Structures are given as structure tokens and as C-alpha cells.
PDB file of C-alpha atoms in Angstrom:
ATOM      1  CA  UNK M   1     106.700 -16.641  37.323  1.00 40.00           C
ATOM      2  CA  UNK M   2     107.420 -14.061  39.761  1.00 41.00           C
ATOM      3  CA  UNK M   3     109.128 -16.596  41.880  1.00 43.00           C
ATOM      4  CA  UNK M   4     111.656 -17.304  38.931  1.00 45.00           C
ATOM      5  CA  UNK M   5     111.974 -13.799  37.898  1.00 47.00           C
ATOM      6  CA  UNK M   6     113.797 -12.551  41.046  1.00 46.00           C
ATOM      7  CA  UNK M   7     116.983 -15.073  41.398  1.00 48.00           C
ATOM      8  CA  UNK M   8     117.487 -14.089  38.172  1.00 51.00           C
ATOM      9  CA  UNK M   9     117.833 -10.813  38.345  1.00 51.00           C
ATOM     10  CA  UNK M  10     120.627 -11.010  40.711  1.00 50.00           C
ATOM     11  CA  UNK M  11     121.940 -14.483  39.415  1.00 56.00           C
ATOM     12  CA  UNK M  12     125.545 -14.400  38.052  1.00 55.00           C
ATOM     13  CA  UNK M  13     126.210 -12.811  34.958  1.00 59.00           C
ATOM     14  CA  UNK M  14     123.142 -10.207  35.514  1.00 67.00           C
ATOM     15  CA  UNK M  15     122.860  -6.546  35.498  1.00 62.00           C
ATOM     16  CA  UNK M  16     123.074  -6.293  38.946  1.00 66.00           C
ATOM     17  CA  UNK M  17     125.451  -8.627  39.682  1.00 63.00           C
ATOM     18  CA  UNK M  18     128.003  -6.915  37.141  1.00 63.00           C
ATOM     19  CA  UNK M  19     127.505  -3.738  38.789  1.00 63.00           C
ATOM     20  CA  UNK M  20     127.992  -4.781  42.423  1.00 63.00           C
ATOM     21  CA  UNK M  21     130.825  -6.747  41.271  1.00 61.00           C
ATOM     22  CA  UNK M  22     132.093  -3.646  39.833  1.00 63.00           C
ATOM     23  CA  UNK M  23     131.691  -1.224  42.601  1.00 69.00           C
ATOM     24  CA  UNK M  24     133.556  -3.840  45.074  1.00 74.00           C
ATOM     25  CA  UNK M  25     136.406  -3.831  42.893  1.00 74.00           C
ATOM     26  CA  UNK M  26     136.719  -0.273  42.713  1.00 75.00           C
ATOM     27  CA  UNK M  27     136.091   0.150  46.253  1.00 80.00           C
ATOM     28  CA  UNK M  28     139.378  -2.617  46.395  1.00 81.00           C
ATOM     29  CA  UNK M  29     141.480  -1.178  43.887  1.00 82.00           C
ATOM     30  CA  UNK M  30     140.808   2.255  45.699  1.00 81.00           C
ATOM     31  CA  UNK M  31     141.793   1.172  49.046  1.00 85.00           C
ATOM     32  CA  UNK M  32     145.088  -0.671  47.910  1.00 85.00           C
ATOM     33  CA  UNK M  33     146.090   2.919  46.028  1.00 84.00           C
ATOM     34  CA  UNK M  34     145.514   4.731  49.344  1.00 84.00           C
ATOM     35  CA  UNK M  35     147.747   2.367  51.049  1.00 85.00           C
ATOM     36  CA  UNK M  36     150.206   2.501  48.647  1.00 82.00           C
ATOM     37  CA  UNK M  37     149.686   6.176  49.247  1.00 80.00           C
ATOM     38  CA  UNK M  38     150.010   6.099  53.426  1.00 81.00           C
ATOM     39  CA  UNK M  39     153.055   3.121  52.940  1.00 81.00           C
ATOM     40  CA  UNK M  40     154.723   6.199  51.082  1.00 75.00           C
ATOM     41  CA  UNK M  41     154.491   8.376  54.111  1.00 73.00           C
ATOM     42  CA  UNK M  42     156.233   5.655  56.239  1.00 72.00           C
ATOM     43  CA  UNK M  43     159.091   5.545  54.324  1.00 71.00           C
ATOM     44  CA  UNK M  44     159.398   9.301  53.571  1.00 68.00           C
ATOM     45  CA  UNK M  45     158.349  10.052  57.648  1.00 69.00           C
ATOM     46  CA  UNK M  46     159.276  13.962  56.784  1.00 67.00           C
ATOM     47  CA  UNK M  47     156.679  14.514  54.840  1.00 68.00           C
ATOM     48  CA  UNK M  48     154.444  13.742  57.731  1.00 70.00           C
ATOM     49  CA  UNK M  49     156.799  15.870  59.988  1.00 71.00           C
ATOM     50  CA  UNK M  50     156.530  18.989  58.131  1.00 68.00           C
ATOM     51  CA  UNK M  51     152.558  18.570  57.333  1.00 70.00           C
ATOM     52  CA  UNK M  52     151.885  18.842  61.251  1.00 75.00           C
ATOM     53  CA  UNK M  53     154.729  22.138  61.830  1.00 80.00           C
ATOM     54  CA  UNK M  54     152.581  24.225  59.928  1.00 77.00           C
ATOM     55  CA  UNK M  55     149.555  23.986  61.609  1.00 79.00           C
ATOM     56  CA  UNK M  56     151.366  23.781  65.137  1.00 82.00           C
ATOM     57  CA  UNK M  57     153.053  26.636  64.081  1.00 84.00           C
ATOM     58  CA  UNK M  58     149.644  28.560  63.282  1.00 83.00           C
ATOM     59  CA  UNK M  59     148.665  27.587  66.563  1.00 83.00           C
ATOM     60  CA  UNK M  60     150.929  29.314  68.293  1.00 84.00           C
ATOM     61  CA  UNK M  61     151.541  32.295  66.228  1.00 83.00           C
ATOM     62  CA  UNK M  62     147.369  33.074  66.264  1.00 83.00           C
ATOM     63  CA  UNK M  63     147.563  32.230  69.465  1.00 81.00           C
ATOM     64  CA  UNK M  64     150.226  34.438  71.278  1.00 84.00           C
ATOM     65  CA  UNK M  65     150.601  37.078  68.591  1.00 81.00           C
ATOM     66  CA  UNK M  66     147.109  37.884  67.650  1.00 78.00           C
ATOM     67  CA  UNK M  67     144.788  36.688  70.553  1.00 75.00           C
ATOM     68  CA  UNK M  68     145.516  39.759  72.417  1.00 76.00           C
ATOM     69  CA  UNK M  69     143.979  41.221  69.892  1.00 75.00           C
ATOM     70  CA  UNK M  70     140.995  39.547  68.261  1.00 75.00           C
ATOM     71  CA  UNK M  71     140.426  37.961  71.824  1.00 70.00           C
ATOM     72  CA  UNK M  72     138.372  41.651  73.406  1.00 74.00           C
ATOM     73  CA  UNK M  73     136.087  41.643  70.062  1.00 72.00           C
ATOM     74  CA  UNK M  74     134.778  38.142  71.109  1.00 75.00           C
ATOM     75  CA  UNK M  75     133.202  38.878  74.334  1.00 75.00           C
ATOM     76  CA  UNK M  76     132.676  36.183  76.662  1.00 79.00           C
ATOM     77  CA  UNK M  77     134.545  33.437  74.523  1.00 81.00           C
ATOM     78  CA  UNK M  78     138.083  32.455  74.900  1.00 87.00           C
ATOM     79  CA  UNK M  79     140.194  33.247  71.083  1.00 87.00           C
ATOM     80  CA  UNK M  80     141.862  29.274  71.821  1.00 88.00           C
ATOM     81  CA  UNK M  81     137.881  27.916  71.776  1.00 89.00           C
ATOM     82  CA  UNK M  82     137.787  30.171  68.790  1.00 90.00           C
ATOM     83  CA  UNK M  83     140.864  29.665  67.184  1.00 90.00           C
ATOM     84  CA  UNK M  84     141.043  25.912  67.281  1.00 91.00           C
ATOM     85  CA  UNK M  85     138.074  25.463  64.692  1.00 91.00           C
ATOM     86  CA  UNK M  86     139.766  27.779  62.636  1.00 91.00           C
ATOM     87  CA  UNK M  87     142.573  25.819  62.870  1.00 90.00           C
ATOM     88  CA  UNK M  88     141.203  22.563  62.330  1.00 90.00           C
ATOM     89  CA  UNK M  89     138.982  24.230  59.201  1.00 92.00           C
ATOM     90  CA  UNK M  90     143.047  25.462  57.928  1.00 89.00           C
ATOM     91  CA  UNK M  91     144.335  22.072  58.217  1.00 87.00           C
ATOM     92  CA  UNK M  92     142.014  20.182  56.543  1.00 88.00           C
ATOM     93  CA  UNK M  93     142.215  23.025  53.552  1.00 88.00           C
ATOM     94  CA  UNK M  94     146.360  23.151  53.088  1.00 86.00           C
ATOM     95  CA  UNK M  95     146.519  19.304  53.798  1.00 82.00           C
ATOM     96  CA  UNK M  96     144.478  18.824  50.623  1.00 83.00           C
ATOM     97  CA  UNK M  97     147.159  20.652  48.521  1.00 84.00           C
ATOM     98  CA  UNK M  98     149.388  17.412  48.783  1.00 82.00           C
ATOM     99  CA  UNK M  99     146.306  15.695  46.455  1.00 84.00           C
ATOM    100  CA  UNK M 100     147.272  18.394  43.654  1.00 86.00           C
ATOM    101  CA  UNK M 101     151.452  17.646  44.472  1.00 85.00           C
ATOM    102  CA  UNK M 102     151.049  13.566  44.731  1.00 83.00           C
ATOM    103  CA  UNK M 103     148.966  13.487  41.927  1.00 84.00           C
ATOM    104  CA  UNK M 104     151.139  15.540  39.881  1.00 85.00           C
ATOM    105  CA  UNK M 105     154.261  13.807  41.030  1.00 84.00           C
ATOM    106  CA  UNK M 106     152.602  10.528  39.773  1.00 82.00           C
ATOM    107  CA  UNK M 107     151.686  11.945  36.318  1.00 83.00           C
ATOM    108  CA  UNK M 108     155.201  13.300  35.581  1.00 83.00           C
ATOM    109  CA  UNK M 109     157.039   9.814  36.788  1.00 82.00           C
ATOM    110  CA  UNK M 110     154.733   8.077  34.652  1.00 81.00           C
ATOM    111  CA  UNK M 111     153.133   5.926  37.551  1.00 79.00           C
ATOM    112  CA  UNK M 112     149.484   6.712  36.677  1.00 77.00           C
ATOM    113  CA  UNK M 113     150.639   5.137  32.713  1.00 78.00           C
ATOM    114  CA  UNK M 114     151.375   1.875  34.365  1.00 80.00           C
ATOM    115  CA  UNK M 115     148.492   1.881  36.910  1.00 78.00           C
ATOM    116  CA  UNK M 116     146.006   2.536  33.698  1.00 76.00           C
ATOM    117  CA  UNK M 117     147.910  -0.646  32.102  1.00 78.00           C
ATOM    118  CA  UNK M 118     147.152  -3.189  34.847  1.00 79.00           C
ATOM    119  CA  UNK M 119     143.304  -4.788  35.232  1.00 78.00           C
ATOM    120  CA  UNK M 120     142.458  -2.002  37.741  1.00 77.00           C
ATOM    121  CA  UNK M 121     139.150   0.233  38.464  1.00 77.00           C
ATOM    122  CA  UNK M 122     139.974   3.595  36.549  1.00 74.00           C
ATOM    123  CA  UNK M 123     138.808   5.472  39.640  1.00 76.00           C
ATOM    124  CA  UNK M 124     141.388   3.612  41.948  1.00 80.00           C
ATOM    125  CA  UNK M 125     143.958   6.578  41.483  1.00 82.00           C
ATOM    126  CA  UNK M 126     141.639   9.525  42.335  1.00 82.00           C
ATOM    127  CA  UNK M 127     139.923   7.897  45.153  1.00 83.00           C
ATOM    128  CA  UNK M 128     143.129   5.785  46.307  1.00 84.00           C
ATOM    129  CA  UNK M 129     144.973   9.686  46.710  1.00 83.00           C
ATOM    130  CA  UNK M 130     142.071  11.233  48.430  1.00 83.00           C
ATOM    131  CA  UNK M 131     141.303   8.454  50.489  1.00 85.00           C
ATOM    132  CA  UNK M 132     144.821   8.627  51.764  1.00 85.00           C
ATOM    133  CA  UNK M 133     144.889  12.293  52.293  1.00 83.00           C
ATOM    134  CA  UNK M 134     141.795  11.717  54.582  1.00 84.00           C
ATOM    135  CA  UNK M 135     143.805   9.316  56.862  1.00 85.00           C
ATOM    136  CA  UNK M 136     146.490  11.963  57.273  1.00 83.00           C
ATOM    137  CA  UNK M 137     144.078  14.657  58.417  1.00 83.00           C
ATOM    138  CA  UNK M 138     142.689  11.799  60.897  1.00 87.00           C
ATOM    139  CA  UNK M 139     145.840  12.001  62.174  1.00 86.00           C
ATOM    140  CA  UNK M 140     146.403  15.765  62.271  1.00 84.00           C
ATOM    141  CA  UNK M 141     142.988  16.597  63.332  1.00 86.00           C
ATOM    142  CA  UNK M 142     144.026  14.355  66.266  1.00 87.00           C
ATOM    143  CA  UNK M 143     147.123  16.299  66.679  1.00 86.00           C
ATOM    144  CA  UNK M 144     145.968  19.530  66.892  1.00 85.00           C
ATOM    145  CA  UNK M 145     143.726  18.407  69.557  1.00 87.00           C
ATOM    146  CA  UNK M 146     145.782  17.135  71.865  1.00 88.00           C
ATOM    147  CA  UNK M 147     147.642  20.694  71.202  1.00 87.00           C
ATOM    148  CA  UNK M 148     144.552  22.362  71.458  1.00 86.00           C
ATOM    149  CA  UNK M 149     144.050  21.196  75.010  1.00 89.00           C
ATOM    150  CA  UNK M 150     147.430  21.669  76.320  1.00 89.00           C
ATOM    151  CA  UNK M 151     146.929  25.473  75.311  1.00 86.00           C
ATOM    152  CA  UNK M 152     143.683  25.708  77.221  1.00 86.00           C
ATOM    153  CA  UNK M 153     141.249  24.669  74.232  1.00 88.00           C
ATOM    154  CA  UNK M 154     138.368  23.137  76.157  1.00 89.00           C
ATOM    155  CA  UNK M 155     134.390  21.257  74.950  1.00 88.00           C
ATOM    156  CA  UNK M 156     131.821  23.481  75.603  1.00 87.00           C
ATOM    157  CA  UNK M 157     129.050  21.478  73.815  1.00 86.00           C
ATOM    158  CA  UNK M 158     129.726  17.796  74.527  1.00 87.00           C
ATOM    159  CA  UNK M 159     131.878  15.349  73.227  1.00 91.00           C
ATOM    160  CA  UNK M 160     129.162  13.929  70.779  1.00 92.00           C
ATOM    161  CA  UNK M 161     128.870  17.168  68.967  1.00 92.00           C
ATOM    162  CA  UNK M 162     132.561  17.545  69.549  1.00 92.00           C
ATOM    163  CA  UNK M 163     133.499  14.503  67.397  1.00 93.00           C
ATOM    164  CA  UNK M 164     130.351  15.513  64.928  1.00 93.00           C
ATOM    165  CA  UNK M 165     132.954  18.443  64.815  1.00 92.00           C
ATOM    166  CA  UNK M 166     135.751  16.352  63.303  1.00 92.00           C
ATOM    167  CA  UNK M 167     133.707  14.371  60.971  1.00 93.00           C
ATOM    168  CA  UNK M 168     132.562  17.740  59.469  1.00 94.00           C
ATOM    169  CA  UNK M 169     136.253  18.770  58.824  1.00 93.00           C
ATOM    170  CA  UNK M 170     137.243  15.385  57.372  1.00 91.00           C
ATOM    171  CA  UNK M 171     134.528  15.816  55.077  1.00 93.00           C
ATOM    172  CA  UNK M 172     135.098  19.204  53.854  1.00 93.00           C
ATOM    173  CA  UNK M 173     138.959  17.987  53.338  1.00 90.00           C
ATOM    174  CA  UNK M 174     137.762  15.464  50.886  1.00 88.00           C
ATOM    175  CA  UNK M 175     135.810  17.560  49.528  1.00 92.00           C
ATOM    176  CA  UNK M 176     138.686  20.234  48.968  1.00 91.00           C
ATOM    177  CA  UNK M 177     140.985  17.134  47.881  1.00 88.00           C
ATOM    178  CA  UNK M 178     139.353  16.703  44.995  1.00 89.00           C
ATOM    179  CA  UNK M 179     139.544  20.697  43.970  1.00 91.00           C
ATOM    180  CA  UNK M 180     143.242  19.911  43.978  1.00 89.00           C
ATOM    181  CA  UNK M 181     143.127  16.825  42.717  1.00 88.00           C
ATOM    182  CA  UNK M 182     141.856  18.856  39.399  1.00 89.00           C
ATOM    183  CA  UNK M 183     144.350  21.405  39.810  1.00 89.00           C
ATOM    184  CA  UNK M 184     147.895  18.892  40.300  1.00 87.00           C
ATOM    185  CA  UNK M 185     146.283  16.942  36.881  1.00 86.00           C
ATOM    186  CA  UNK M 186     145.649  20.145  35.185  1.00 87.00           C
ATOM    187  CA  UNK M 187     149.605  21.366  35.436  1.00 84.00           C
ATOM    188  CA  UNK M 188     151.178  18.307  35.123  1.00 78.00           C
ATOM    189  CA  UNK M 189     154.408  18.559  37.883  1.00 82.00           C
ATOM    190  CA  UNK M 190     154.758  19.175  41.232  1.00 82.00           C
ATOM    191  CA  UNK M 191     156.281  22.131  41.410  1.00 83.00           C
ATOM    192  CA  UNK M 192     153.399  24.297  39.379  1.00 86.00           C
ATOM    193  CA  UNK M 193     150.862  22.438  41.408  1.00 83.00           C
ATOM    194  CA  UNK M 194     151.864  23.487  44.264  1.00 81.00           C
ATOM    195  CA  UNK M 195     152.648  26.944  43.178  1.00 84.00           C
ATOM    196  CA  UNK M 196     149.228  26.834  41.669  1.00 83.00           C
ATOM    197  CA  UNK M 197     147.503  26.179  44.778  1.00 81.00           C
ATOM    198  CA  UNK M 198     148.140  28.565  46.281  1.00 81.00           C
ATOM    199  CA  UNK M 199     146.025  31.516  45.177  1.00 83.00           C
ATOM    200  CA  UNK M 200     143.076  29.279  45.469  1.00 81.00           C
ATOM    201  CA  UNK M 201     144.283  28.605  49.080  1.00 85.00           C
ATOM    202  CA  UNK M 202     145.177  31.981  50.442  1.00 85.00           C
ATOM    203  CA  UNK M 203     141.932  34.190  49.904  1.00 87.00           C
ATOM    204  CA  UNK M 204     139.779  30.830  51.013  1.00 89.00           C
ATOM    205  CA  UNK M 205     141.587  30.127  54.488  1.00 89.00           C
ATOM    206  CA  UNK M 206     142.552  34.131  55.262  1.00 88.00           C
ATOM    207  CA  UNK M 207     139.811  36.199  54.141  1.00 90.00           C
ATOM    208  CA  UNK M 208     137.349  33.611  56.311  1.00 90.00           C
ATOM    209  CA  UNK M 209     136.336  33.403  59.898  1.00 89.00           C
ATOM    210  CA  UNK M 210     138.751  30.845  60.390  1.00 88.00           C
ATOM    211  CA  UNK M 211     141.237  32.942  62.858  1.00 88.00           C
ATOM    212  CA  UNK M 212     139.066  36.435  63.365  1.00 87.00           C
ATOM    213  CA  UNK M 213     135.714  37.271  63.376  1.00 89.00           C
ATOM    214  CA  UNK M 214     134.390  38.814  59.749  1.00 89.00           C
ATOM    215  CA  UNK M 215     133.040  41.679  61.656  1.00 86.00           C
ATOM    216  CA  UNK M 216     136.228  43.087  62.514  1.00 85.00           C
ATOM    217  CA  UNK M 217     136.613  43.366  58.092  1.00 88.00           C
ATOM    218  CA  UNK M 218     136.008  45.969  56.126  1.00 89.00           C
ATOM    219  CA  UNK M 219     132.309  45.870  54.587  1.00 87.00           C
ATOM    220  CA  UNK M 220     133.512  44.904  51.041  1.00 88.00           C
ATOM    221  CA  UNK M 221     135.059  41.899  52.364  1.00 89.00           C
ATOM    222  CA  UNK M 222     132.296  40.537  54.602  1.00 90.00           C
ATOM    223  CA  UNK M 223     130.116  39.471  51.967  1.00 89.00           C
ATOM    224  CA  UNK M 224     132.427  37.424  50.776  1.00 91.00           C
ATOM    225  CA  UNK M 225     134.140  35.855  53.605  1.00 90.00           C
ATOM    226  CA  UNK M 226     131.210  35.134  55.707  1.00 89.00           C
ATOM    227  CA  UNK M 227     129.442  32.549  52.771  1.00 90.00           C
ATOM    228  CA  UNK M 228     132.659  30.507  51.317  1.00 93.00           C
ATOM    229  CA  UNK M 229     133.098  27.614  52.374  1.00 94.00           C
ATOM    230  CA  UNK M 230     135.764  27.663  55.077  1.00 94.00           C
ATOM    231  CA  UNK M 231     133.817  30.028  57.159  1.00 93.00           C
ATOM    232  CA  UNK M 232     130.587  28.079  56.683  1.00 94.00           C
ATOM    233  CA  UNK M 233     132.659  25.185  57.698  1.00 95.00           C
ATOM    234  CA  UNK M 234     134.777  26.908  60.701  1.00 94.00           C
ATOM    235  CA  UNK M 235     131.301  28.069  61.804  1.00 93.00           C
ATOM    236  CA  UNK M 236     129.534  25.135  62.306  1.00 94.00           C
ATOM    237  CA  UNK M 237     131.933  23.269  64.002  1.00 94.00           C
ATOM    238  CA  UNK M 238     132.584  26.277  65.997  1.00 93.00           C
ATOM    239  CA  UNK M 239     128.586  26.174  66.855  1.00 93.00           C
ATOM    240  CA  UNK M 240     129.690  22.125  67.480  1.00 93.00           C
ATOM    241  CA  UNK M 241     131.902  22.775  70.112  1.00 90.00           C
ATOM    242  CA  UNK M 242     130.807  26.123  71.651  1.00 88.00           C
ATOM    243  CA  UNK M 243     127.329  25.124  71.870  1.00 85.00           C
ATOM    244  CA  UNK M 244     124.485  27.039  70.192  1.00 83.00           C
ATOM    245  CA  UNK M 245     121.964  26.446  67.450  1.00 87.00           C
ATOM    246  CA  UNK M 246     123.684  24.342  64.867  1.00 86.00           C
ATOM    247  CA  UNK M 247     121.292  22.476  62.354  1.00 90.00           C
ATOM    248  CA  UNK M 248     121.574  25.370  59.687  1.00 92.00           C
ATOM    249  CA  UNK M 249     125.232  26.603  59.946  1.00 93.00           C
ATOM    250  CA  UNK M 250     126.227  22.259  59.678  1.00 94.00           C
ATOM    251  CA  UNK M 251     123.580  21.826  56.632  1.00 95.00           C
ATOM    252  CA  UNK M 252     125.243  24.834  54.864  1.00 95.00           C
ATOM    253  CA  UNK M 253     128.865  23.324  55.517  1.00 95.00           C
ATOM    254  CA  UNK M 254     127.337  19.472  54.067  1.00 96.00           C
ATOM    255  CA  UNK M 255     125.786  21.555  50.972  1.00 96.00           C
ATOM    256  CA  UNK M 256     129.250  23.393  49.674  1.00 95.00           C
ATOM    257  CA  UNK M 257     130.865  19.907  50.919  1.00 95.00           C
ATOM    258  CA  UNK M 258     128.204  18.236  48.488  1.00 96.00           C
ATOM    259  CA  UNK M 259     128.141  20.792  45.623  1.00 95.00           C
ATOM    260  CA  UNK M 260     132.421  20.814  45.451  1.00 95.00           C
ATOM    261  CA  UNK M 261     132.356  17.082  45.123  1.00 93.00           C
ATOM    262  CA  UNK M 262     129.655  17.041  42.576  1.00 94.00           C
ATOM    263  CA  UNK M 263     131.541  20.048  40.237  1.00 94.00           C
ATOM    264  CA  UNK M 264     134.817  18.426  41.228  1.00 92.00           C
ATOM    265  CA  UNK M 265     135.026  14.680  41.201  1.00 88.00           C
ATOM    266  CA  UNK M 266     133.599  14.439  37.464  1.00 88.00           C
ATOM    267  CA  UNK M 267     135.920  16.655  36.627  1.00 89.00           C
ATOM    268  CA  UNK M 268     138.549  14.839  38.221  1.00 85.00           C
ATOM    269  CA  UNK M 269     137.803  11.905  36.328  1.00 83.00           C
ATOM    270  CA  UNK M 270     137.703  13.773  33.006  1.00 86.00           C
ATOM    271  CA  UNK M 271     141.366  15.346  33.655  1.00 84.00           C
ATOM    272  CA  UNK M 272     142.567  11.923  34.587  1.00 81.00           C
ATOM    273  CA  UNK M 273     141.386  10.096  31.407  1.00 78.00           C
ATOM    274  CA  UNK M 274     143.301  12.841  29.238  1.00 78.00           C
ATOM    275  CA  UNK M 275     146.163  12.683  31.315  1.00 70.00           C
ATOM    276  CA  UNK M 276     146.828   9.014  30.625  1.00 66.00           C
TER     277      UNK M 276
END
């Protein structure tokens, strides 16, 4: 009986065939969104362009202009090993502000109408723009880098933990993707999305330990920016390429990337299915 039971189960037409059809079509639909998504970039190669100035320029700004002055109050470390984290961690955070402007942009053309009238996985939108947003920060992770190095940036702790690093900012851009992802559906157009974003942006990538140390702030300020997630994020892949006990500071980054995508990705969805 037993031996009957279990084809069954997973025979054609079953629960769990349904559902793992299902989840393989999203998963396609997704993917072909996001390359819709990165296609877009090819042909518009400016908005590429101008997504890498801004952290270049940061670079070279925190670099030259403030590391005299932050560097003495870090001791033994060099600011460009402690800057480039930072910098990564800002990347990763203003990147995700094109979700909230693409999404928006697709809602006021009408394009998400005609993608909810074709035999597609509702999800494909959301996860096809954050998806795609992750490949660009692939890129501009990679970027920085390179520009890290040429600046004197240098692996204390091994390139293992180094590329551990990366993965942990990739994440916590997805995870921020989808804050904005809420925000550009909430507004509606472009414009007020990215006007929008940035209030949520500023005090989360400046008040941080992204490009000083929170010491060096004033004691009403430390409390904050020393447990939101960018600094919990710049930390531990600070910790990941310094060297140094790292299991806590990296579990605290995966828990605020975990607990944004759990608020945030529901919510995503809900926004979406009143949009269209």
C-alpha cells in the first residue's frame, strides 16, 4: 500500500507536483524580468555610468578630505582598510534606491498593467527588479575593489573571508531593495520615489560607522548608529577583512538582513497587487 502511496504523491497533477511546478515558473518568470531589467541598462549604458561616479566619488572625497582626520582616532588601522567597507556597505544601500525609481517608472508607464495581463508568476516583477539590482551591485562591488586596491586598500583576513565579505553586502542590498521596492510602489512616479528615498537613506548610511568610527559622535547619537543596520553590516565585513572575531557581528548583519526581508517582501507583494 505504502509502495503505491508514494508515486502518487508526487505523480502529475498532485499537490506537490503543482507546487514545484509553480515555484519553477516563478523562479522563470523572475529571471526573464531581471533580464529585461539588466538588457535595459545596456541600452541606456548612462545609467550604469553615473551609478558607479557616486561611489568613486565617495571614495575619494572620504579618502583625501577626511582621512586625515578620522585616520589618528583609528590607531593602528589604515582609514582606506576602514573606509572601503563603509563604502561597499554605501553602495549596496543607494544602489537599492533605483528598485523604488524602476519600479515606479514601470507603474506610471503602465508596464506592470500589461505584465499582470500575460500568464506570468505575480511575483516575477518584484523579484525580476531586485534580482537585477543585485547583478548591478555584483558589478559595482567589483568596481570599487579594484579602486580600493589602487588606493592602497589591502586583505588583512584572507581572501575566503574577504569574498564572505561581498556576499554579506549583496545580501543586505537585497534586503534594502525590497524597502524601496515598497517605497517607489507606495508614490507611484519616479520623481517622488526618489525624492522619497532619501530621508530613509541619509540618517541610515551617515549617522553609521560606515565612513567614521561612532565613538568620535556625540553620546545621543551612538545608540543609535552603532545597532542599525548599515553599521552592523559595515562592521562585520569590516571584522571580514581586517581580521578579528566575527561570528556575532556577521549573525547580527544576517538577522536585520532576515527581519527587513520578512517585514518587507510581504509588503511588497501587498503594494503591488493594489497597484495593478
Amino acid at each position: 500500500m505504502t509502495g503505491t502511496a508514494v508515486p502518487h504523491a508526487f505523480g502529475a497533477g498532485s499537490l506537490a507536483w503543482r507546487l514545484g511546478r509553480g515555484l519553477s515558473d516563478a523562479v522563470r518568470d523572475g529571471l526573464a524580468v531581471a533580464w529585461r531589467n539588466l538588457i535595459a541598462l545596456r541600452r541606456v549604458p548612462r545609467l550604469l555610468v553615473f551609478s558607479t561616479i557616486q561611489p568613486l566619488v565617495f571614495v575619494l572625497m572620504f579618502r583625501y578630505v577626511f582621512g586625515g582626520v578620522v585616520g589618528p582616532a583609528l590607531g593602528p588601522v589604515s582609514y582606506v582598510d576602514f573606509l572601503i567597507p563603509g563604502i561597499f556597505v554605501q553602495t549596496a544601500v543607494f544602489g537599492s534606491m533605483n528598485t523604488a525609481i524602476g519600479l515606479a517608472t514601470d507603474m506610471q508607464t503602465g508596464l506592470m498593467e500589461r505584465f499582470r495581463s500575460l500568464p506570468m508568476a505575480r511575483s516575477a516583477v518584484l523579484v525580476g527588479r531586485t534580482t537585477a539590482d543585485l547583478a548591478r551591485n555584483v558589478f559595482v562591488v567589483a568596481l570599487m575593489t579594484a579602486v580600493g586596491f589602487a588606493l592602497g586598500f589591502r586583505i588583512h583576513a584572507g581572501v575566503p573571508a574577504f569574498l564572505g565579505g561581498v556576499l554579506l553586502v549583496l545580501a543586505f542590498g537585497f534586503a534594502m531593495s525590497w524597502i524601496f521596492a515598497v517605497v517607489g510602489m507606495a508614490v507611484g512616479d519616479p520623481e517622488t520615489a526618489q525624492a522619497a528615498a532619501f530621508p530613509v537613506l541619509a540618517p541610515l548610511v551617515f549617522a553609521s560607522s560606515a565612513f567614521v568610527p561612532v565613538s568620535t559622535m556625540p553620546g545621543w547619537l551612538q545608540a543609535f548608529a552603532g545597532h542599525q543596520p548599515v553599521s552592523k553590516t559595515a562592521q562585520a565585513v569590516r571584522v571580514l577583512v581586517l581580521g578579528g572575531p566575527a561570528t556575532t557581528v556577521v549573525w547580527q548583519a544576517l538577522a536585520w538582513d532576515a527581519g527587513i526581508v520578512a517585514v518587507f517582501a510581504p509588503l511588497g507583494v501587498w503594494f503591488y497587487r493594489r497597484a495593478v
